[in-house]
């Protein structure tokens, strides 16, 4: 075990290959149950970071994620889901993975070991002191992430991180560290499991909370979602029909005319006065 690294501690289970499929599933599920409780303990760390992100967005800032492997993929995933969910521009939330987009599908050897590369990648997007950078690293040791956070700090970028070990190098570089200590993995060291789940939960909490506070949700509805398929058109139609108390045929015509639930509702009310 690496000293101080709970993500590298030996699994509570052994002889996995001798377990039945049911035992494998039950035991993995038992470990997964611990993740939400660990995230709950981290809410006091998550809250101030979200508050700062909202402030910077209102001043024209953007949110960047950097990470390697599973952590990098989760950041890219969260970033890529913001435009269709909340109708925001593609450059509001940007996810970068060590090794570039090719690493999303296939591991790029040693990409995470270069402490200079993250800042090179970030400079391609003209990152500035208005922006926010969150480094994602389950172990908290990834040189790509540590190097990116160091340079961001030197350039006035607001920094945060999501890690699953306490007192890590990544957390020491982040102004707003989030440490979700989930303990040893079911398969020793396989941080795509509990650690990855914890990171995904925190990313969901951050981006969703930010978008709510920026007014991209009305009530509890995704009124700015992009109408990219029939399912979303149907969902949007129902939202418009329920909100305006009109029939679905009219609701769909309004939705397709104005191309968003928010615009359909607002324009109908404006024109009905």
PDB file of C-alpha atoms in Angstrom:
ATOM      1  CA  UNK A   1       0.000   0.000   0.000  1.00  0.00           C
ATOM      2  CA  UNK A   2       1.190   3.527  -0.798  1.00  0.00           C
ATOM      3  CA  UNK A   3       1.519   5.474   2.442  1.00  0.00           C
ATOM      4  CA  UNK A   4      -1.494   7.688   3.130  1.00  0.00           C
ATOM      5  CA  UNK A   5      -3.380   6.386   0.102  1.00  0.00           C
ATOM      6  CA  UNK A   6      -6.711   4.809   0.984  1.00  0.00           C
ATOM      7  CA  UNK A   7      -7.398   4.225  -2.705  1.00  0.00           C
ATOM      8  CA  UNK A   8      -4.478   1.757  -2.732  1.00  0.00           C
ATOM      9  CA  UNK A   9      -5.427  -0.113   0.423  1.00  0.00           C
ATOM     10  CA  UNK A  10      -6.073  -3.822   0.014  1.00  0.00           C
ATOM     11  CA  UNK A  11      -9.681  -4.800  -0.646  1.00  0.00           C
ATOM     12  CA  UNK A  12     -11.796  -6.003   2.259  1.00  0.00           C
ATOM     13  CA  UNK A  13     -12.493  -9.071   0.116  1.00  0.00           C
ATOM     14  CA  UNK A  14     -10.151 -11.781  -1.131  1.00  0.00           C
ATOM     15  CA  UNK A  15     -10.270 -14.765  -3.452  1.00  0.00           C
ATOM     16  CA  UNK A  16     -12.706 -12.935  -5.697  1.00  0.00           C
ATOM     17  CA  UNK A  17     -12.339 -15.574  -8.383  1.00  0.00           C
ATOM     18  CA  UNK A  18     -13.873 -18.117  -6.010  1.00  0.00           C
ATOM     19  CA  UNK A  19     -17.037 -16.084  -5.373  1.00  0.00           C
ATOM     20  CA  UNK A  20     -20.328 -16.835  -7.099  1.00  0.00           C
ATOM     21  CA  UNK A  21     -21.711 -14.200  -9.421  1.00  0.00           C
ATOM     22  CA  UNK A  22     -24.313 -13.319  -6.799  1.00  0.00           C
ATOM     23  CA  UNK A  23     -21.671 -12.876  -4.111  1.00  0.00           C
ATOM     24  CA  UNK A  24     -19.612 -10.669  -6.421  1.00  0.00           C
ATOM     25  CA  UNK A  25     -22.614  -8.451  -7.141  1.00  0.00           C
ATOM     26  CA  UNK A  26     -23.803  -8.265  -3.530  1.00  0.00           C
ATOM     27  CA  UNK A  27     -20.348  -7.432  -2.206  1.00  0.00           C
ATOM     28  CA  UNK A  28     -19.729  -4.760  -4.838  1.00  0.00           C
ATOM     29  CA  UNK A  29     -23.109  -3.266  -4.026  1.00  0.00           C
ATOM     30  CA  UNK A  30     -22.284  -3.254  -0.326  1.00  0.00           C
ATOM     31  CA  UNK A  31     -19.165  -1.237  -1.063  1.00  0.00           C
ATOM     32  CA  UNK A  32     -21.043   1.123  -3.385  1.00  0.00           C
ATOM     33  CA  UNK A  33     -23.477   1.937  -0.577  1.00  0.00           C
ATOM     34  CA  UNK A  34     -20.630   3.644   1.248  1.00  0.00           C
ATOM     35  CA  UNK A  35     -20.032   6.166  -1.531  1.00  0.00           C
ATOM     36  CA  UNK A  36     -23.031   8.451  -1.000  1.00  0.00           C
ATOM     37  CA  UNK A  37     -22.230   8.722   2.696  1.00  0.00           C
ATOM     38  CA  UNK A  38     -18.660   9.735   1.874  1.00  0.00           C
ATOM     39  CA  UNK A  39     -19.938  12.369  -0.543  1.00  0.00           C
ATOM     40  CA  UNK A  40     -22.306  13.699   2.123  1.00  0.00           C
ATOM     41  CA  UNK A  41     -19.341  14.339   4.411  1.00  0.00           C
ATOM     42  CA  UNK A  42     -17.744  16.412   1.645  1.00  0.00           C
ATOM     43  CA  UNK A  43     -20.672  18.802   1.115  1.00  0.00           C
ATOM     44  CA  UNK A  44     -19.015  21.502   3.302  1.00  0.00           C
ATOM     45  CA  UNK A  45     -16.115  21.402   0.813  1.00  0.00           C
ATOM     46  CA  UNK A  46     -18.330  21.353  -2.279  1.00  0.00           C
ATOM     47  CA  UNK A  47     -20.562  24.276  -1.279  1.00  0.00           C
ATOM     48  CA  UNK A  48     -17.976  27.105  -1.279  1.00  0.00           C
ATOM     49  CA  UNK A  49     -16.543  25.940  -4.605  1.00  0.00           C
ATOM     50  CA  UNK A  50     -19.984  26.018  -6.218  1.00  0.00           C
ATOM     51  CA  UNK A  51     -20.584  29.515  -4.832  1.00  0.00           C
ATOM     52  CA  UNK A  52     -17.318  30.738  -6.357  1.00  0.00           C
ATOM     53  CA  UNK A  53     -18.015  29.073  -9.708  1.00  0.00           C
ATOM     54  CA  UNK A  54     -21.384  30.831  -9.932  1.00  0.00           C
ATOM     55  CA  UNK A  55     -19.739  34.185  -9.204  1.00  0.00           C
ATOM     56  CA  UNK A  56     -17.154  33.671 -11.925  1.00  0.00           C
ATOM     57  CA  UNK A  57     -19.692  32.511 -14.488  1.00  0.00           C
ATOM     58  CA  UNK A  58     -21.677  35.693 -13.905  1.00  0.00           C
ATOM     59  CA  UNK A  59     -18.521  37.649 -14.736  1.00  0.00           C
ATOM     60  CA  UNK A  60     -17.972  35.737 -17.980  1.00  0.00           C
ATOM     61  CA  UNK A  61     -15.839  32.899 -16.672  1.00  0.00           C
ATOM     62  CA  UNK A  62     -15.781  29.290 -17.803  1.00  0.00           C
ATOM     63  CA  UNK A  63     -15.350  25.975 -15.994  1.00  0.00           C
ATOM     64  CA  UNK A  64     -12.554  23.605 -16.965  1.00  0.00           C
ATOM     65  CA  UNK A  65     -11.996  20.019 -15.837  1.00  0.00           C
ATOM     66  CA  UNK A  66      -8.669  18.194 -16.197  1.00  0.00           C
ATOM     67  CA  UNK A  67      -7.896  14.582 -15.388  1.00  0.00           C
ATOM     68  CA  UNK A  68      -6.383  11.344 -16.625  1.00  0.00           C
ATOM     69  CA  UNK A  69      -7.949   7.949 -17.227  1.00  0.00           C
ATOM     70  CA  UNK A  70     -11.323   7.442 -15.564  1.00  0.00           C
ATOM     71  CA  UNK A  71     -11.119  10.826 -13.846  1.00  0.00           C
ATOM     72  CA  UNK A  72     -10.497  12.615 -17.134  1.00  0.00           C
ATOM     73  CA  UNK A  73     -13.297  10.732 -18.875  1.00  0.00           C
ATOM     74  CA  UNK A  74     -15.755  11.672 -16.139  1.00  0.00           C
ATOM     75  CA  UNK A  75     -14.826  15.346 -16.489  1.00  0.00           C
ATOM     76  CA  UNK A  76     -15.295  15.232 -20.258  1.00  0.00           C
ATOM     77  CA  UNK A  77     -18.628  13.454 -19.763  1.00  0.00           C
ATOM     78  CA  UNK A  78     -19.934  16.081 -17.359  1.00  0.00           C
ATOM     79  CA  UNK A  79     -18.812  18.914 -19.613  1.00  0.00           C
ATOM     80  CA  UNK A  80     -20.320  17.342 -22.743  1.00  0.00           C
ATOM     81  CA  UNK A  81     -23.713  16.908 -21.076  1.00  0.00           C
ATOM     82  CA  UNK A  82     -24.127  20.559 -20.065  1.00  0.00           C
ATOM     83  CA  UNK A  83     -25.030  21.996 -23.503  1.00  0.00           C
ATOM     84  CA  UNK A  84     -27.849  19.537 -24.328  1.00  0.00           C
ATOM     85  CA  UNK A  85     -29.193  19.543 -20.761  1.00  0.00           C
ATOM     86  CA  UNK A  86     -29.069  23.260 -20.055  1.00  0.00           C
ATOM     87  CA  UNK A  87     -28.832  24.849 -23.491  1.00  0.00           C
ATOM     88  CA  UNK A  88     -25.520  26.531 -22.704  1.00  0.00           C
ATOM     89  CA  UNK A  89     -22.736  27.187 -25.225  1.00  0.00           C
ATOM     90  CA  UNK A  90     -20.194  24.416 -25.769  1.00  0.00           C
ATOM     91  CA  UNK A  91     -17.423  26.538 -24.280  1.00  0.00           C
ATOM     92  CA  UNK A  92     -19.043  27.194 -20.894  1.00  0.00           C
ATOM     93  CA  UNK A  93     -17.832  23.883 -19.442  1.00  0.00           C
ATOM     94  CA  UNK A  94     -14.775  22.228 -20.992  1.00  0.00           C
ATOM     95  CA  UNK A  95     -13.332  18.835 -20.099  1.00  0.00           C
ATOM     96  CA  UNK A  96      -9.755  17.893 -20.970  1.00  0.00           C
ATOM     97  CA  UNK A  97      -8.160  14.462 -20.598  1.00  0.00           C
ATOM     98  CA  UNK A  98      -4.464  13.629 -20.532  1.00  0.00           C
ATOM     99  CA  UNK A  99      -3.538  12.260 -23.930  1.00  0.00           C
ATOM    100  CA  UNK A 100      -6.267  14.161 -25.766  1.00  0.00           C
ATOM    101  CA  UNK A 101      -9.625  12.984 -27.034  1.00  0.00           C
ATOM    102  CA  UNK A 102      -8.129   9.717 -28.250  1.00  0.00           C
ATOM    103  CA  UNK A 103      -7.630   8.768 -24.610  1.00  0.00           C
ATOM    104  CA  UNK A 104     -11.395   8.731 -24.120  1.00  0.00           C
ATOM    105  CA  UNK A 105     -11.555   5.380 -25.894  1.00  0.00           C
ATOM    106  CA  UNK A 106      -8.055   3.969 -25.541  1.00  0.00           C
ATOM    107  CA  UNK A 107      -5.473   4.473 -22.814  1.00  0.00           C
ATOM    108  CA  UNK A 108      -2.555   6.688 -23.851  1.00  0.00           C
ATOM    109  CA  UNK A 109       0.592   5.433 -22.157  1.00  0.00           C
ATOM    110  CA  UNK A 110       2.337   7.846 -19.789  1.00  0.00           C
ATOM    111  CA  UNK A 111       0.167  10.809 -20.813  1.00  0.00           C
ATOM    112  CA  UNK A 112      -0.683  11.541 -17.198  1.00  0.00           C
ATOM    113  CA  UNK A 113       2.993  11.691 -16.155  1.00  0.00           C
ATOM    114  CA  UNK A 114       3.787  15.021 -17.858  1.00  0.00           C
ATOM    115  CA  UNK A 115       3.270  17.906 -15.389  1.00  0.00           C
ATOM    116  CA  UNK A 116       3.566  20.552 -18.134  1.00  0.00           C
ATOM    117  CA  UNK A 117       1.034  19.175 -20.610  1.00  0.00           C
ATOM    118  CA  UNK A 118      -2.159  20.216 -18.832  1.00  0.00           C
ATOM    119  CA  UNK A 119      -1.282  23.896 -18.961  1.00  0.00           C
ATOM    120  CA  UNK A 120      -0.349  23.558 -22.639  1.00  0.00           C
ATOM    121  CA  UNK A 121      -3.772  22.004 -23.240  1.00  0.00           C
ATOM    122  CA  UNK A 122      -5.514  24.731 -21.233  1.00  0.00           C
ATOM    123  CA  UNK A 123      -3.711  27.583 -22.992  1.00  0.00           C
ATOM    124  CA  UNK A 124      -5.174  26.362 -26.274  1.00  0.00           C
ATOM    125  CA  UNK A 125      -8.516  27.542 -24.862  1.00  0.00           C
ATOM    126  CA  UNK A 126      -7.113  30.914 -23.736  1.00  0.00           C
ATOM    127  CA  UNK A 127      -7.787  30.127 -20.084  1.00  0.00           C
ATOM    128  CA  UNK A 128      -7.669  33.289 -17.991  1.00  0.00           C
ATOM    129  CA  UNK A 129      -8.092  34.634 -14.473  1.00  0.00           C
ATOM    130  CA  UNK A 130     -11.861  34.796 -15.050  1.00  0.00           C
ATOM    131  CA  UNK A 131     -12.034  31.009 -15.306  1.00  0.00           C
ATOM    132  CA  UNK A 132     -12.237  28.051 -12.924  1.00  0.00           C
ATOM    133  CA  UNK A 133     -10.172  24.869 -13.090  1.00  0.00           C
ATOM    134  CA  UNK A 134     -11.109  21.653 -11.294  1.00  0.00           C
ATOM    135  CA  UNK A 135      -8.520  18.890 -11.241  1.00  0.00           C
ATOM    136  CA  UNK A 136      -9.948  15.375 -10.947  1.00  0.00           C
ATOM    137  CA  UNK A 137      -7.691  12.613  -9.645  1.00  0.00           C
ATOM    138  CA  UNK A 138      -8.791   9.720  -7.471  1.00  0.00           C
ATOM    139  CA  UNK A 139      -5.295   9.131  -6.096  1.00  0.00           C
ATOM    140  CA  UNK A 140      -4.444  12.813  -5.869  1.00  0.00           C
ATOM    141  CA  UNK A 141      -0.995  12.101  -7.295  1.00  0.00           C
ATOM    142  CA  UNK A 142      -1.460  12.604 -11.056  1.00  0.00           C
ATOM    143  CA  UNK A 143       1.360  14.860 -12.374  1.00  0.00           C
ATOM    144  CA  UNK A 144      -0.804  16.097 -15.276  1.00  0.00           C
ATOM    145  CA  UNK A 145      -3.372  17.409 -12.802  1.00  0.00           C
ATOM    146  CA  UNK A 146      -0.916  18.730 -10.214  1.00  0.00           C
ATOM    147  CA  UNK A 147       1.037  20.613 -12.874  1.00  0.00           C
ATOM    148  CA  UNK A 148      -2.120  22.119 -14.340  1.00  0.00           C
ATOM    149  CA  UNK A 149      -3.313  23.336 -10.961  1.00  0.00           C
ATOM    150  CA  UNK A 150       0.080  24.846 -10.134  1.00  0.00           C
ATOM    151  CA  UNK A 151       0.164  26.886 -13.327  1.00  0.00           C
ATOM    152  CA  UNK A 152      -3.459  27.888 -12.909  1.00  0.00           C
ATOM    153  CA  UNK A 153      -2.709  29.250  -9.455  1.00  0.00           C
ATOM    154  CA  UNK A 154       0.205  31.261 -10.818  1.00  0.00           C
ATOM    155  CA  UNK A 155      -2.077  32.754 -13.459  1.00  0.00           C
ATOM    156  CA  UNK A 156      -4.943  33.744 -11.159  1.00  0.00           C
ATOM    157  CA  UNK A 157      -7.312  30.960 -12.183  1.00  0.00           C
ATOM    158  CA  UNK A 158      -9.629  29.757  -9.401  1.00  0.00           C
ATOM    159  CA  UNK A 159      -8.694  26.148  -8.598  1.00  0.00           C
ATOM    160  CA  UNK A 160     -10.555  23.221  -7.086  1.00  0.00           C
ATOM    161  CA  UNK A 161     -10.154  19.467  -7.133  1.00  0.00           C
ATOM    162  CA  UNK A 162     -11.974  16.196  -6.583  1.00  0.00           C
ATOM    163  CA  UNK A 163      -9.881  13.425  -5.057  1.00  0.00           C
ATOM    164  CA  UNK A 164     -10.444  10.348  -2.928  1.00  0.00           C
ATOM    165  CA  UNK A 165      -7.414  10.599  -0.645  1.00  0.00           C
ATOM    166  CA  UNK A 166      -6.753  13.089   2.129  1.00  0.00           C
ATOM    167  CA  UNK A 167      -3.732  15.381   2.044  1.00  0.00           C
ATOM    168  CA  UNK A 168      -2.753  14.578  -1.531  1.00  0.00           C
ATOM    169  CA  UNK A 169      -0.594  16.627  -3.874  1.00  0.00           C
ATOM    170  CA  UNK A 170      -3.630  17.592  -5.926  1.00  0.00           C
ATOM    171  CA  UNK A 171      -5.527  18.792  -2.845  1.00  0.00           C
ATOM    172  CA  UNK A 172      -2.533  20.846  -1.718  1.00  0.00           C
ATOM    173  CA  UNK A 173      -2.509  22.722  -5.016  1.00  0.00           C
ATOM    174  CA  UNK A 174      -6.261  23.391  -5.123  1.00  0.00           C
ATOM    175  CA  UNK A 175      -7.686  26.461  -3.446  1.00  0.00           C
ATOM    176  CA  UNK A 176     -10.962  24.565  -2.953  1.00  0.00           C
ATOM    177  CA  UNK A 177     -10.125  20.882  -2.446  1.00  0.00           C
ATOM    178  CA  UNK A 178     -12.882  18.275  -2.306  1.00  0.00           C
ATOM    179  CA  UNK A 179     -11.737  15.044  -0.676  1.00  0.00           C
ATOM    180  CA  UNK A 180     -14.222  12.173  -0.841  1.00  0.00           C
ATOM    181  CA  UNK A 181     -12.595   9.309   1.042  1.00  0.00           C
ATOM    182  CA  UNK A 182     -14.413   6.155  -0.025  1.00  0.00           C
ATOM    183  CA  UNK A 183     -11.828   3.682   1.253  1.00  0.00           C
ATOM    184  CA  UNK A 184     -10.392   0.635  -0.438  1.00  0.00           C
ATOM    185  CA  UNK A 185     -11.853  -0.602  -3.695  1.00  0.00           C
ATOM    186  CA  UNK A 186     -13.539  -3.988  -4.179  1.00  0.00           C
ATOM    187  CA  UNK A 187     -10.734  -4.818  -6.603  1.00  0.00           C
ATOM    188  CA  UNK A 188      -7.632  -3.387  -4.938  1.00  0.00           C
ATOM    189  CA  UNK A 189      -6.597  -0.114  -6.560  1.00  0.00           C
ATOM    190  CA  UNK A 190      -9.353  -0.140  -9.200  1.00  0.00           C
ATOM    191  CA  UNK A 191     -10.432   3.473  -8.773  1.00  0.00           C
ATOM    192  CA  UNK A 192     -12.883   3.235 -11.658  1.00  0.00           C
ATOM    193  CA  UNK A 193     -15.201   1.690  -9.060  1.00  0.00           C
ATOM    194  CA  UNK A 194     -16.070   3.509  -5.806  1.00  0.00           C
ATOM    195  CA  UNK A 195     -13.755   6.426  -6.478  1.00  0.00           C
ATOM    196  CA  UNK A 196     -15.152   6.908  -9.969  1.00  0.00           C
ATOM    197  CA  UNK A 197     -18.699   6.758  -8.641  1.00  0.00           C
ATOM    198  CA  UNK A 198     -17.861   9.371  -6.002  1.00  0.00           C
ATOM    199  CA  UNK A 199     -16.315  11.670  -8.587  1.00  0.00           C
ATOM    200  CA  UNK A 200     -19.343  11.321 -10.869  1.00  0.00           C
ATOM    201  CA  UNK A 201     -21.697  12.179  -7.996  1.00  0.00           C
ATOM    202  CA  UNK A 202     -19.700  15.273  -7.081  1.00  0.00           C
ATOM    203  CA  UNK A 203     -19.470  16.422 -10.700  1.00  0.00           C
ATOM    204  CA  UNK A 204     -23.241  16.036 -11.018  1.00  0.00           C
ATOM    205  CA  UNK A 205     -23.704  18.100  -7.859  1.00  0.00           C
ATOM    206  CA  UNK A 206     -21.352  20.857  -9.001  1.00  0.00           C
ATOM    207  CA  UNK A 207     -22.612  21.338 -12.550  1.00  0.00           C
ATOM    208  CA  UNK A 208     -26.287  20.931 -11.651  1.00  0.00           C
ATOM    209  CA  UNK A 209     -26.090  23.364  -8.734  1.00  0.00           C
ATOM    210  CA  UNK A 210     -24.227  25.904 -10.852  1.00  0.00           C
ATOM    211  CA  UNK A 211     -26.751  25.702 -13.677  1.00  0.00           C
ATOM    212  CA  UNK A 212     -29.689  26.017 -11.277  1.00  0.00           C
ATOM    213  CA  UNK A 213     -28.160  29.136  -9.715  1.00  0.00           C
ATOM    214  CA  UNK A 214     -27.530  30.563 -13.178  1.00  0.00           C
ATOM    215  CA  UNK A 215     -31.228  30.266 -13.964  1.00  0.00           C
ATOM    216  CA  UNK A 216     -31.026  27.374 -16.413  1.00  0.00           C
ATOM    217  CA  UNK A 217     -33.777  25.473 -14.554  1.00  0.00           C
ATOM    218  CA  UNK A 218     -37.311  26.733 -13.956  1.00  0.00           C
ATOM    219  CA  UNK A 219     -39.079  25.033 -11.069  1.00  0.00           C
ATOM    220  CA  UNK A 220     -37.540  21.605 -11.570  1.00  0.00           C
ATOM    221  CA  UNK A 221     -37.663  21.541 -15.373  1.00  0.00           C
ATOM    222  CA  UNK A 222     -34.908  21.652 -18.013  1.00  0.00           C
ATOM    223  CA  UNK A 223     -36.496  24.553 -19.852  1.00  0.00           C
ATOM    224  CA  UNK A 224     -33.384  25.275 -21.934  1.00  0.00           C
ATOM    225  CA  UNK A 225     -32.594  21.708 -23.041  1.00  0.00           C
ATOM    226  CA  UNK A 226     -31.703  21.185 -26.683  1.00  0.00           C
ATOM    227  CA  UNK A 227     -34.358  19.428 -28.743  1.00  0.00           C
ATOM    228  CA  UNK A 228     -31.994  16.913 -30.275  1.00  0.00           C
ATOM    229  CA  UNK A 229     -34.294  13.891 -30.593  1.00  0.00           C
ATOM    230  CA  UNK A 230     -37.926  12.805 -30.560  1.00  0.00           C
ATOM    231  CA  UNK A 231     -37.818  11.871 -26.868  1.00  0.00           C
ATOM    232  CA  UNK A 232     -36.772  15.386 -25.899  1.00  0.00           C
ATOM    233  CA  UNK A 233     -39.336  16.973 -28.198  1.00  0.00           C
ATOM    234  CA  UNK A 234     -42.018  14.861 -26.533  1.00  0.00           C
ATOM    235  CA  UNK A 235     -40.756  15.782 -23.060  1.00  0.00           C
ATOM    236  CA  UNK A 236     -40.636  19.454 -23.995  1.00  0.00           C
ATOM    237  CA  UNK A 237     -44.121  19.306 -25.458  1.00  0.00           C
ATOM    238  CA  UNK A 238     -45.511  17.901 -22.231  1.00  0.00           C
ATOM    239  CA  UNK A 239     -43.724  20.565 -20.223  1.00  0.00           C
ATOM    240  CA  UNK A 240     -45.155  23.365 -22.351  1.00  0.00           C
ATOM    241  CA  UNK A 241     -48.645  21.847 -22.338  1.00  0.00           C
ATOM    242  CA  UNK A 242     -48.673  21.408 -18.559  1.00  0.00           C
ATOM    243  CA  UNK A 243     -47.242  24.847 -17.818  1.00  0.00           C
ATOM    244  CA  UNK A 244     -49.595  26.724 -20.146  1.00  0.00           C
ATOM    245  CA  UNK A 245     -52.565  24.381 -19.717  1.00  0.00           C
ATOM    246  CA  UNK A 246     -52.969  23.975 -23.469  1.00  0.00           C
ATOM    247  CA  UNK A 247     -53.366  20.912 -25.689  1.00  0.00           C
ATOM    248  CA  UNK A 248     -50.300  19.014 -26.820  1.00  0.00           C
ATOM    249  CA  UNK A 249     -50.699  19.817 -30.512  1.00  0.00           C
ATOM    250  CA  UNK A 250     -50.457  23.533 -29.831  1.00  0.00           C
ATOM    251  CA  UNK A 251     -47.677  22.957 -27.312  1.00  0.00           C
ATOM    252  CA  UNK A 252     -45.615  21.050 -29.866  1.00  0.00           C
ATOM    253  CA  UNK A 253     -46.117  23.738 -32.518  1.00  0.00           C
ATOM    254  CA  UNK A 254     -44.952  26.389 -30.067  1.00  0.00           C
ATOM    255  CA  UNK A 255     -41.973  24.303 -29.030  1.00  0.00           C
ATOM    256  CA  UNK A 256     -40.815  23.662 -32.573  1.00  0.00           C
ATOM    257  CA  UNK A 257     -41.346  27.306 -33.504  1.00  0.00           C
ATOM    258  CA  UNK A 258     -39.354  28.751 -30.612  1.00  0.00           C
ATOM    259  CA  UNK A 259     -36.930  25.821 -30.175  1.00  0.00           C
ATOM    260  CA  UNK A 260     -36.926  25.767 -26.385  1.00  0.00           C
ATOM    261  CA  UNK A 261     -39.409  25.207 -23.591  1.00  0.00           C
ATOM    262  CA  UNK A 262     -38.532  28.547 -22.014  1.00  0.00           C
ATOM    263  CA  UNK A 263     -39.006  30.516 -25.229  1.00  0.00           C
ATOM    264  CA  UNK A 264     -42.224  28.718 -26.086  1.00  0.00           C
ATOM    265  CA  UNK A 265     -43.750  29.487 -22.689  1.00  0.00           C
ATOM    266  CA  UNK A 266     -42.528  33.077 -22.499  1.00  0.00           C
ATOM    267  CA  UNK A 267     -43.564  33.985 -26.042  1.00  0.00           C
ATOM    268  CA  UNK A 268     -46.998  32.409 -25.667  1.00  0.00           C
ATOM    269  CA  UNK A 269     -47.633  34.395 -22.501  1.00  0.00           C
ATOM    270  CA  UNK A 270     -46.288  37.581 -24.054  1.00  0.00           C
ATOM    271  CA  UNK A 271     -48.458  37.233 -27.158  1.00  0.00           C
ATOM    272  CA  UNK A 272     -51.528  36.303 -25.120  1.00  0.00           C
ATOM    273  CA  UNK A 273     -51.590  39.570 -23.175  1.00  0.00           C
TER     274      UNK A 273
END
